[in-house]
Tab-separated table of C-alpha atoms and ligand atoms in Angstrom:
chain	number	residue	atom	x	y	z
A	1	UNK	CA	61.113	42.097	-198.954
A	2	UNK	CA	63.090	42.046	-195.688
A	3	UNK	CA	61.825	43.837	-192.586
A	4	UNK	CA	63.388	44.371	-189.133
A	5	UNK	CA	60.842	44.709	-186.310
A	6	UNK	CA	63.306	46.249	-183.903
A	7	UNK	CA	63.930	47.868	-180.513
A	8	UNK	CA	61.056	46.112	-178.733
A	9	UNK	CA	61.083	43.414	-176.058
A	10	UNK	CA	61.024	40.198	-178.082
A	11	UNK	CA	59.499	37.156	-176.357
A	12	UNK	CA	60.192	34.197	-178.622
A	13	UNK	CA	58.022	31.548	-176.879
A	14	UNK	CA	58.512	28.024	-178.248
A	15	UNK	CA	60.497	25.284	-176.487
A	16	UNK	CA	63.490	27.520	-175.676
A	17	UNK	CA	61.707	30.751	-174.884
A	18	UNK	CA	63.922	33.835	-174.690
A	19	UNK	CA	63.180	37.413	-173.644
A	20	UNK	CA	65.358	39.833	-175.612
A	21	UNK	CA	65.274	43.479	-174.540
A	22	UNK	CA	66.119	45.751	-177.498
A	23	UNK	CA	65.486	42.778	-179.700
A	24	UNK	CA	64.721	42.428	-183.367
A	25	UNK	CA	62.705	39.993	-185.449
A	26	UNK	CA	63.756	39.962	-189.087
A	27	UNK	CA	61.254	38.710	-191.660
A	28	UNK	CA	61.708	37.956	-195.323
A	29	UNK	CA	58.637	37.162	-197.379
A	30	UNK	CA	56.371	34.943	-195.275
A	31	UNK	CA	59.071	33.724	-192.879
A	32	UNK	CA	61.234	34.819	-189.986
A	33	UNK	CA	64.911	34.753	-191.015
A	34	UNK	CA	66.537	35.837	-187.745
A	35	UNK	CA	65.777	36.827	-184.145
A	36	UNK	CA	68.261	38.533	-181.835
A	37	UNK	CA	69.797	41.718	-180.539
A	38	UNK	CA	68.607	44.801	-182.481
A	39	UNK	CA	72.093	46.289	-183.093
A	40	UNK	CA	73.391	42.950	-184.308
A	41	UNK	CA	70.442	42.436	-186.640
A	42	UNK	CA	70.882	45.940	-188.061
A	43	UNK	CA	74.460	45.038	-188.923
A	44	UNK	CA	73.452	41.716	-190.471
A	45	UNK	CA	70.478	43.102	-192.403
A	46	UNK	CA	71.389	46.760	-193.119
A	47	UNK	CA	69.118	47.094	-196.149
A	48	UNK	CA	66.000	45.749	-194.457
A	49	UNK	CA	63.048	48.049	-193.901
A	50	UNK	CA	62.923	49.022	-190.208
A	51	UNK	CA	59.750	49.072	-188.102
A	52	UNK	CA	60.438	50.681	-184.717
A	53	UNK	CA	58.912	48.677	-181.856
A	54	UNK	CA	60.310	50.755	-178.942
A	55	UNK	CA	57.915	50.702	-175.966
A	56	UNK	CA	56.359	47.529	-177.294
A	57	UNK	CA	56.521	43.796	-176.803
A	58	UNK	CA	56.827	41.476	-179.797
A	59	UNK	CA	55.074	38.100	-179.546
A	60	UNK	CA	54.011	35.387	-181.998
A	61	UNK	CA	50.483	36.016	-183.341
A	62	UNK	CA	47.727	34.475	-181.209
A	63	UNK	CA	45.581	31.514	-182.253
A	64	UNK	CA	41.873	30.920	-181.659
A	65	UNK	CA	41.165	27.195	-181.837
A	66	UNK	CA	37.342	27.501	-182.006
A	67	UNK	CA	35.393	30.480	-183.317
A	68	UNK	CA	32.022	31.203	-184.922
A	69	UNK	CA	32.399	34.183	-187.256
A	70	UNK	CA	28.718	33.915	-188.190
A	71	UNK	CA	27.536	34.974	-184.716
A	72	UNK	CA	28.415	38.652	-185.397
A	73	UNK	CA	24.971	39.983	-186.306
A	74	UNK	CA	23.411	38.661	-183.099
A	75	UNK	CA	25.218	41.458	-181.263
A	76	UNK	CA	22.704	43.771	-179.588
A	77	UNK	CA	19.720	41.942	-181.042
A	78	UNK	CA	16.550	41.492	-178.972
A	79	UNK	CA	15.665	37.806	-178.748
A	80	UNK	CA	11.934	37.224	-179.252
A	81	UNK	CA	9.944	35.498	-176.516
A	82	UNK	CA	10.865	34.575	-172.962
A	83	UNK	CA	14.563	34.558	-172.032
A	84	UNK	CA	16.153	31.162	-172.719
A	85	UNK	CA	16.431	29.258	-169.444
A	86	UNK	CA	18.807	26.495	-170.583
A	87	UNK	CA	21.335	25.616	-173.275
A	88	UNK	CA	18.915	23.905	-175.677
A	89	UNK	CA	16.605	26.935	-175.496
A	90	UNK	CA	19.586	29.219	-176.237
A	91	UNK	CA	20.214	27.203	-179.425
A	92	UNK	CA	16.536	27.044	-180.422
A	93	UNK	CA	15.670	30.673	-179.702
A	94	UNK	CA	18.913	32.311	-180.768
A	95	UNK	CA	21.597	30.476	-182.701
A	96	UNK	CA	19.393	28.204	-184.823
A	97	UNK	CA	17.518	31.307	-185.945
A	98	UNK	CA	20.609	33.460	-186.470
A	99	UNK	CA	22.203	30.941	-188.816
A	100	UNK	CA	18.980	30.423	-190.807
A	101	UNK	CA	18.492	34.157	-191.278
A	102	UNK	CA	21.925	34.731	-192.822
A	103	UNK	CA	22.060	35.403	-196.579
A	104	UNK	CA	25.107	35.914	-198.781
A	105	UNK	CA	26.301	39.426	-197.975
A	106	UNK	CA	25.473	38.846	-194.294
A	107	UNK	CA	27.859	35.878	-194.342
A	108	UNK	CA	30.650	38.004	-195.817
A	109	UNK	CA	30.052	40.876	-193.383
A	110	UNK	CA	29.698	38.483	-190.425
A	111	UNK	CA	33.140	37.144	-191.287
A	112	UNK	CA	34.761	40.490	-192.067
A	113	UNK	CA	33.858	42.083	-188.711
A	114	UNK	CA	35.442	39.378	-186.492
A	115	UNK	CA	38.382	39.174	-188.899
A	116	UNK	CA	39.004	42.872	-188.261
A	117	UNK	CA	38.671	42.174	-184.525
A	118	UNK	CA	41.196	39.332	-184.879
A	119	UNK	CA	43.687	41.717	-186.476
A	120	UNK	CA	42.951	44.323	-183.739
A	121	UNK	CA	43.760	41.696	-181.092
A	122	UNK	CA	46.809	40.153	-182.749
A	123	UNK	CA	44.962	36.911	-183.521
A	124	UNK	CA	46.525	35.673	-186.740
A	125	UNK	CA	45.055	32.155	-186.965
A	126	UNK	CA	41.490	30.975	-186.407
A	127	UNK	CA	39.747	27.614	-186.561
A	128	UNK	CA	36.177	28.557	-187.486
A	129	UNK	CA	32.894	26.620	-187.410
A	130	UNK	CA	30.251	28.028	-189.767
A	131	UNK	CA	26.492	27.556	-190.198
A	132	UNK	CA	24.057	29.288	-192.583
A	133	UNK	CA	21.329	26.861	-193.681
A	134	UNK	CA	19.491	29.718	-195.459
A	135	UNK	CA	22.455	30.215	-197.814
A	136	UNK	CA	24.604	27.151	-197.452
A	137	UNK	CA	26.187	26.203	-200.756
A	138	UNK	CA	29.244	28.306	-201.468
A	139	UNK	CA	29.164	29.934	-198.003
A	140	UNK	CA	32.670	28.644	-197.172
A	141	UNK	CA	34.007	30.319	-200.332
A	142	UNK	CA	32.602	33.657	-199.163
A	143	UNK	CA	34.380	33.237	-195.811
A	144	UNK	CA	37.581	32.102	-197.524
A	145	UNK	CA	37.554	35.270	-199.667
A	146	UNK	CA	37.132	37.389	-196.548
A	147	UNK	CA	39.963	35.587	-194.730
A	148	UNK	CA	42.296	36.047	-197.693
A	149	UNK	CA	41.382	39.721	-197.910
A	150	UNK	CA	42.009	40.157	-194.161
A	151	UNK	CA	45.341	38.349	-194.528
A	152	UNK	CA	45.171	35.985	-191.551
A	153	UNK	CA	45.044	32.160	-191.544
A	154	UNK	CA	41.881	30.107	-191.016
A	155	UNK	CA	40.708	26.535	-190.961
A	156	UNK	CA	37.099	26.492	-192.177
A	157	UNK	CA	34.248	24.014	-192.012
A	158	UNK	CA	30.477	23.901	-192.358
A	159	UNK	CA	28.337	22.638	-189.481
A	160	UNK	CA	26.572	19.445	-190.663
A	161	UNK	CA	23.363	18.784	-188.753
A	162	UNK	CA	20.150	16.842	-189.216
A	163	UNK	CA	18.144	19.554	-187.491
A	164	UNK	CA	17.030	21.254	-190.722
A	165	UNK	CA	17.267	18.389	-193.163
A	166	UNK	CA	18.912	14.978	-193.081
A	167	UNK	CA	22.635	15.370	-193.704
A	168	UNK	CA	22.334	19.101	-194.334
A	169	UNK	CA	25.743	20.571	-195.170
A	170	UNK	CA	27.634	17.407	-196.061
A	171	UNK	CA	28.110	18.457	-199.685
A	172	UNK	CA	29.294	21.963	-198.820
A	173	UNK	CA	31.919	20.475	-196.503
A	174	UNK	CA	33.019	17.800	-198.943
A	175	UNK	CA	33.255	20.278	-201.825
A	176	UNK	CA	35.345	22.699	-199.780
A	177	UNK	CA	37.613	19.993	-198.386
A	178	UNK	CA	38.347	18.806	-201.944
A	179	UNK	CA	38.899	22.366	-203.148
A	180	UNK	CA	41.407	23.173	-200.402
A	181	UNK	CA	43.201	19.818	-200.535
A	182	UNK	CA	46.389	19.931	-198.516
A	183	UNK	CA	46.048	23.707	-198.234
A	184	UNK	CA	48.523	26.498	-198.750
A	185	UNK	CA	49.319	27.271	-195.103
A	186	UNK	CA	46.747	30.058	-195.072
A	187	UNK	CA	43.467	28.182	-195.524
A	188	UNK	CA	42.752	24.681	-194.240
A	189	UNK	CA	39.530	22.667	-194.228
A	190	UNK	CA	37.887	20.301	-191.747
A	191	UNK	CA	34.686	18.253	-191.593
A	192	UNK	CA	32.310	20.345	-189.498
A	193	UNK	CA	29.664	18.628	-187.377
A	194	UNK	CA	27.222	20.273	-185.013
A	195	UNK	CA	26.924	17.868	-182.072
A	196	UNK	CA	25.917	14.317	-181.314
A	197	UNK	CA	22.331	15.249	-180.340
A	198	UNK	CA	21.493	16.677	-183.794
A	199	UNK	CA	23.250	13.981	-185.837
A	200	UNK	CA	21.979	10.519	-186.798
A	201	UNK	CA	24.298	7.526	-186.966
A	202	UNK	CA	23.935	7.552	-190.742
A	203	UNK	CA	25.013	11.191	-191.104
A	204	UNK	CA	27.849	10.847	-188.600
A	205	UNK	CA	29.230	7.760	-190.285
A	206	UNK	CA	29.063	9.337	-193.721
A	207	UNK	CA	30.859	12.508	-192.570
A	208	UNK	CA	33.560	10.615	-190.683
A	209	UNK	CA	34.142	8.510	-193.806
A	210	UNK	CA	34.559	11.585	-196.036
A	211	UNK	CA	36.938	13.141	-193.492
A	212	UNK	CA	38.990	9.968	-193.265
A	213	UNK	CA	39.262	9.605	-197.050
A	214	UNK	CA	40.350	13.237	-197.384
A	215	UNK	CA	42.820	13.022	-194.473
A	216	UNK	CA	41.137	15.817	-192.477
A	217	UNK	CA	39.738	15.834	-188.953
A	218	UNK	CA	36.206	16.330	-187.620
A	219	UNK	CA	35.397	19.577	-185.795
A	220	UNK	CA	32.469	18.847	-183.479
A	221	UNK	CA	30.860	20.191	-180.288
A	222	UNK	CA	31.011	17.476	-177.613
A	223	UNK	CA	29.025	17.315	-174.362
A	224	UNK	CA	28.876	21.091	-174.095
A	225	UNK	CA	25.688	20.740	-172.075
A	226	UNK	CA	24.490	17.807	-169.987
A	227	UNK	CA	21.624	17.403	-172.495
A	228	UNK	CA	24.094	16.184	-175.191
A	229	UNK	CA	25.366	13.455	-172.856
A	230	UNK	CA	21.862	12.440	-171.769
A	231	UNK	CA	20.657	12.313	-175.387
A	232	UNK	CA	23.495	9.968	-176.330
A	233	UNK	CA	23.007	7.716	-173.283
A	234	UNK	CA	19.254	7.566	-173.826
A	235	UNK	CA	19.193	7.040	-177.618
A	236	UNK	CA	22.388	5.069	-178.209
A	237	UNK	CA	23.169	3.525	-174.805
A	238	UNK	CA	26.619	5.091	-174.582
A	239	UNK	CA	28.093	8.489	-173.662
A	240	UNK	CA	28.857	11.125	-176.327
A	241	UNK	CA	32.578	10.489	-176.802
A	242	UNK	CA	32.053	6.721	-177.171
A	243	UNK	CA	29.329	7.308	-179.755
A	244	UNK	CA	31.447	9.758	-181.790
A	245	UNK	CA	34.402	7.413	-181.653
A	246	UNK	CA	32.269	4.442	-182.726
A	247	UNK	CA	31.106	6.465	-185.740
A	248	UNK	CA	34.742	7.274	-186.651
A	249	UNK	CA	34.868	10.955	-185.678
A	250	UNK	CA	37.840	10.872	-183.271
A	251	UNK	CA	41.513	10.942	-184.213
A	252	UNK	CA	44.725	12.946	-184.352
A	253	UNK	CA	43.309	15.727	-186.529
A	254	UNK	CA	39.877	15.886	-184.902
A	255	UNK	CA	38.755	18.586	-182.500
A	256	UNK	CA	36.259	17.825	-179.729
A	257	UNK	CA	34.949	21.186	-178.620
A	258	UNK	CA	34.017	21.794	-174.947
A	259	UNK	CA	33.892	18.274	-173.375
A	260	UNK	CA	32.251	19.739	-170.269
A	261	UNK	CA	30.183	16.643	-169.416
A	262	UNK	CA	32.557	13.739	-170.016
A	263	UNK	CA	33.336	10.888	-167.626
A	264	UNK	CA	36.617	9.141	-166.820
A	265	UNK	CA	36.183	6.468	-169.492
A	266	UNK	CA	35.418	9.087	-172.131
A	267	UNK	CA	38.560	11.034	-171.203
A	268	UNK	CA	40.580	7.822	-171.483
A	269	UNK	CA	39.109	7.281	-174.956
A	270	UNK	CA	39.953	10.846	-176.035
A	271	UNK	CA	43.520	10.250	-174.843
A	272	UNK	CA	43.929	6.869	-176.537
A	273	UNK	CA	42.622	8.187	-179.880
A	274	UNK	CA	44.887	11.277	-179.555
A	275	UNK	CA	41.912	13.539	-180.280
A	276	UNK	CA	42.335	17.212	-179.282
A	277	UNK	CA	39.916	19.082	-177.037
A	278	UNK	CA	39.218	22.803	-177.284
A	279	UNK	CA	38.223	24.592	-174.096
A	280	UNK	CA	36.037	27.725	-174.286
A	281	UNK	CA	35.747	28.995	-170.694
A	282	UNK	CA	34.025	32.314	-171.374
A	283	UNK	CA	31.367	30.725	-173.583
A	284	UNK	CA	30.757	27.964	-171.005
A	285	UNK	CA	30.246	30.615	-168.339
A	286	UNK	CA	27.952	32.649	-170.603
A	287	UNK	CA	25.760	29.626	-171.388
A	288	UNK	CA	25.952	28.385	-167.774
A	289	UNK	CA	26.669	24.821	-168.960
A	290	UNK	CA	29.324	23.807	-166.422
A	291	UNK	CA	33.106	23.631	-166.050
A	292	UNK	CA	35.315	21.504	-168.320
A	293	UNK	CA	37.396	19.045	-166.227
A	294	UNK	CA	40.540	20.700	-167.573
A	295	UNK	CA	43.056	19.196	-165.162
A	296	UNK	CA	41.650	15.670	-165.614
A	297	UNK	CA	42.086	16.069	-169.395
A	298	UNK	CA	45.618	17.462	-169.077
A	299	UNK	CA	46.630	14.728	-166.626
A	300	UNK	CA	45.925	12.232	-169.413
A	301	UNK	CA	48.220	14.152	-171.770
A	302	UNK	CA	45.280	15.167	-173.938
A	303	UNK	CA	46.117	18.120	-176.181
A	304	UNK	CA	43.731	20.840	-174.940
A	305	UNK	CA	43.580	24.116	-176.844
A	306	UNK	CA	41.730	27.370	-176.208
A	307	UNK	CA	38.873	28.873	-178.213
A	308	UNK	CA	36.431	31.745	-177.874
A	309	UNK	CA	33.344	30.010	-179.344
A	310	UNK	CA	32.375	33.282	-181.019
A	311	UNK	CA	32.435	35.283	-177.782
A	312	UNK	CA	35.477	37.345	-178.769
A	313	UNK	CA	38.535	37.468	-181.004
A	314	UNK	CA	40.735	38.591	-178.115
A	315	UNK	CA	42.533	35.435	-176.997
A	316	UNK	CA	44.351	36.927	-174.000
A	317	UNK	CA	40.971	37.762	-172.456
A	318	UNK	CA	39.850	34.144	-173.040
A	319	UNK	CA	43.038	32.894	-171.403
A	320	UNK	CA	42.497	35.008	-168.303
A	321	UNK	CA	38.845	34.062	-168.127
A	322	UNK	CA	39.864	30.382	-167.925
A	323	UNK	CA	42.541	31.203	-165.368
A	324	UNK	CA	39.952	32.836	-163.090
A	325	UNK	CA	37.263	30.201	-163.730
A	326	UNK	CA	39.431	27.247	-162.731
A	327	UNK	CA	40.762	28.960	-159.624
A	328	UNK	CA	37.228	29.667	-158.453
A	329	UNK	CA	35.779	26.305	-159.523
A	330	UNK	CA	38.573	24.405	-157.741
A	331	UNK	CA	38.636	26.723	-154.711
A	332	UNK	CA	42.395	26.711	-155.175
A	333	UNK	CA	44.522	29.818	-155.844
A	334	UNK	CA	47.464	27.625	-156.870
A	335	UNK	CA	46.007	26.276	-160.132
A	336	UNK	CA	45.734	27.422	-163.773
A	337	UNK	CA	48.694	29.844	-163.729
A	338	UNK	CA	50.775	27.548	-165.917
A	339	UNK	CA	47.967	25.676	-167.621
A	340	UNK	CA	45.884	28.468	-169.179
A	341	UNK	CA	48.867	30.222	-170.877
A	342	UNK	CA	50.030	26.783	-172.076
A	343	UNK	CA	46.659	26.145	-173.736
A	344	UNK	CA	46.867	29.425	-175.631
A	345	UNK	CA	50.571	29.712	-176.385
A	346	UNK	CA	51.702	26.103	-176.865
A	347	UNK	CA	48.754	23.774	-177.370
A	348	UNK	CA	46.947	25.958	-179.927
A	349	UNK	CA	50.142	25.967	-182.013
A	350	UNK	CA	50.325	22.182	-181.844
A	351	UNK	CA	46.668	21.875	-182.865
A	352	UNK	CA	47.360	24.168	-185.843
A	353	UNK	CA	50.361	22.118	-186.880
A	354	UNK	CA	47.947	19.184	-187.301
A	355	UNK	CA	45.581	21.342	-189.394
A	356	UNK	CA	47.897	23.540	-191.476
A	357	UNK	CA	51.117	21.514	-191.486
A	358	UNK	CA	53.153	24.489	-190.257
A	359	UNK	CA	54.551	25.354	-186.821
A	360	UNK	CA	53.186	28.628	-185.458
A	361	UNK	CA	53.565	30.171	-181.996
A	362	UNK	CA	57.330	30.712	-181.985
A	363	UNK	CA	59.629	33.511	-183.078
A	364	UNK	CA	62.588	31.656	-184.557
A	365	UNK	CA	64.444	31.350	-187.818
A	366	UNK	CA	62.367	29.521	-190.409
A	367	UNK	CA	59.067	29.963	-188.564
A	368	UNK	CA	56.105	31.783	-190.176
A	369	UNK	CA	56.236	35.575	-189.814
A	370	UNK	CA	53.097	35.999	-187.697
A	371	UNK	CA	53.495	38.695	-185.035
A	372	UNK	CA	51.422	40.484	-182.393
A	373	UNK	CA	53.193	43.698	-181.328
A	374	UNK	CA	51.648	45.255	-178.215
A	375	UNK	CA	52.103	48.523	-176.332
A	376	UNK	CA	53.748	47.489	-173.085
A	377	UNK	CA	56.112	49.228	-170.691
A	378	UNK	CA	56.843	46.621	-167.992
A	379	UNK	CA	56.594	48.171	-164.522
A	380	UNK	CA	58.921	45.498	-163.096
A	381	UNK	CA	61.665	43.313	-164.491
A	382	UNK	CA	60.502	41.062	-167.335
A	383	UNK	CA	62.415	37.869	-167.990
A	384	UNK	CA	61.877	34.266	-169.037
A	385	UNK	CA	61.266	33.429	-165.365
A	386	UNK	CA	58.312	35.777	-164.814
A	387	UNK	CA	56.835	36.294	-168.290
A	388	UNK	CA	53.571	34.525	-167.361
A	389	UNK	CA	52.975	37.018	-164.532
A	390	UNK	CA	53.252	39.870	-167.048
A	391	UNK	CA	51.034	37.981	-169.497
A	392	UNK	CA	48.194	37.326	-167.070
A	393	UNK	CA	48.233	40.614	-165.163
A	394	UNK	CA	49.628	43.117	-167.679
A	395	UNK	CA	49.556	42.090	-171.314
A	396	UNK	CA	45.972	40.897	-171.019
A	397	UNK	CA	44.980	44.570	-170.829
A	398	UNK	CA	47.614	45.904	-173.259
A	399	UNK	CA	46.664	47.164	-176.724
A	400	UNK	CA	47.919	45.553	-179.901
A	401	UNK	CA	49.624	48.179	-182.071
A	402	UNK	CA	50.846	46.139	-185.043
A	403	UNK	CA	49.734	42.790	-186.423
A	404	UNK	CA	51.724	40.825	-188.988
A	405	UNK	CA	50.698	37.600	-190.725
A	406	UNK	CA	52.602	35.735	-193.443
A	407	UNK	CA	55.103	38.616	-193.270
A	408	UNK	CA	52.499	41.208	-194.251
A	409	UNK	CA	51.667	44.109	-191.940
A	410	UNK	CA	47.870	43.940	-191.507
A	411	UNK	CA	47.651	46.680	-188.865
A	412	UNK	CA	50.198	49.339	-187.965
A	413	UNK	CA	49.840	52.118	-185.420
A	414	UNK	CA	46.403	50.570	-184.684
A	415	UNK	CA	45.240	51.280	-188.259
A	416	UNK	CA	43.884	48.260	-190.103
A	417	UNK	CA	45.590	48.213	-193.511
A	418	UNK	CA	44.107	45.156	-195.182
A	419	UNK	CA	40.419	46.064	-194.795
A	420	UNK	CA	38.227	49.169	-194.712
A	421	UNK	CA	36.951	48.909	-191.155
A	422	UNK	CA	34.628	51.901	-191.271
A	423	UNK	CA	32.944	50.905	-194.524
A	424	UNK	CA	32.483	47.273	-193.449
A	425	UNK	CA	30.969	48.212	-190.068
A	426	UNK	CA	28.621	50.724	-191.766
A	427	UNK	CA	27.510	48.111	-194.295
A	428	UNK	CA	26.928	45.602	-191.490
A	429	UNK	CA	24.745	48.111	-189.610
A	430	UNK	CA	22.789	48.614	-192.852
A	431	UNK	CA	22.208	44.869	-193.293
A	432	UNK	CA	21.532	43.876	-189.687
A	433	UNK	CA	17.915	45.224	-189.449
A	434	UNK	CA	16.832	43.100	-192.437
A	435	UNK	CA	18.542	40.058	-190.997
A	436	UNK	CA	16.900	40.673	-187.596
A	437	UNK	CA	13.513	41.012	-189.333
A	438	UNK	CA	13.931	37.703	-191.174
A	439	UNK	CA	14.911	36.111	-187.878
A	440	UNK	CA	11.774	37.371	-186.058
A	441	UNK	CA	9.634	35.652	-188.706
A	442	UNK	CA	11.315	32.237	-188.197
B	501	ZN	ZN1	31.082	26.412	-180.840
């Protein structure tokens, strides 16, 4: 089936970004077959189905490079006991109870809700990090089913940790990695690891070996809080990145999440191993863990992407949060204007190319047909030269009207087509009290 998404302002992004007023993106099956002037495209593809995008801007679908679907049911929940006063307490009192309280339908619902939110926000690809020690085996299949139903793309992994049992989760990861193999461009698999401070050398080495044999990367939280760095220095006599590298967890396909508390030598090691870093500014602010040395990482040509760490599925909001954070943290109103959009629009696409083997993030012939179509009437001229100004100060607050992934319209006129939003939210509200009750007893 051929479709013309026409009459909108098309912003192609990619290496030769173009802004085409009255533009058209023509898709056929899962791919884009042409991008150009709407009248011209109508002539070239007269029989194509037309979707009118007048008053809208057409962009490539957004990517979230680090998410936690499973965090959904914590929303609005009262946390028992005193408020957590530091990062480790946040994990112990909240997240390590949330994941243990999740049972099968909770896992499905916890994935379906953020998947709907992804579609609502034009996020068409997610790299997720899952944990559910109470119902571990087969949990990644439940999430995969939900992702396929939603119609977006996702790289999935299970969080291996020694905190519940030695090597907990290795088998679930290994099984899923084997099942997915090279992947089909929609689902990819990684070796998920919690963080250095909950992993023994034995577990780390085993996981890195499995990942290496299967040709996948490790997806691991790194020095998110100072406590992770101190734990590694104290127990192993080296900082976190050096320890993970020694155990074999770094490399071209690996993702080091956060890297807030890393020193110069660690950054050099990340660069020389060509490991990617994923920055999650809003989450770092929420957990009060510190500020990632973003510009020091970028100066070393490290590929730094942008994630939400479960805070949100709206990637433009995450981008602006980072933009504001780094201006304030550096006391410099000149920084982050170029860098934060680059993380989201370019670097996330490059990270995904390493995971999925396809090039996202560009509207061009032959590229995957993943689109975010937003309501936007520019109040000033919009061109290649000033697109970032519109992105940071206008589009960040614009509403996504239509979301397309793999050439399929998943939301149109703000109506989710691939999932029953009302039924899923109602079912989640039904399940949450039982899950909260189980959690209180932990
Ligand atoms: Zn995380």
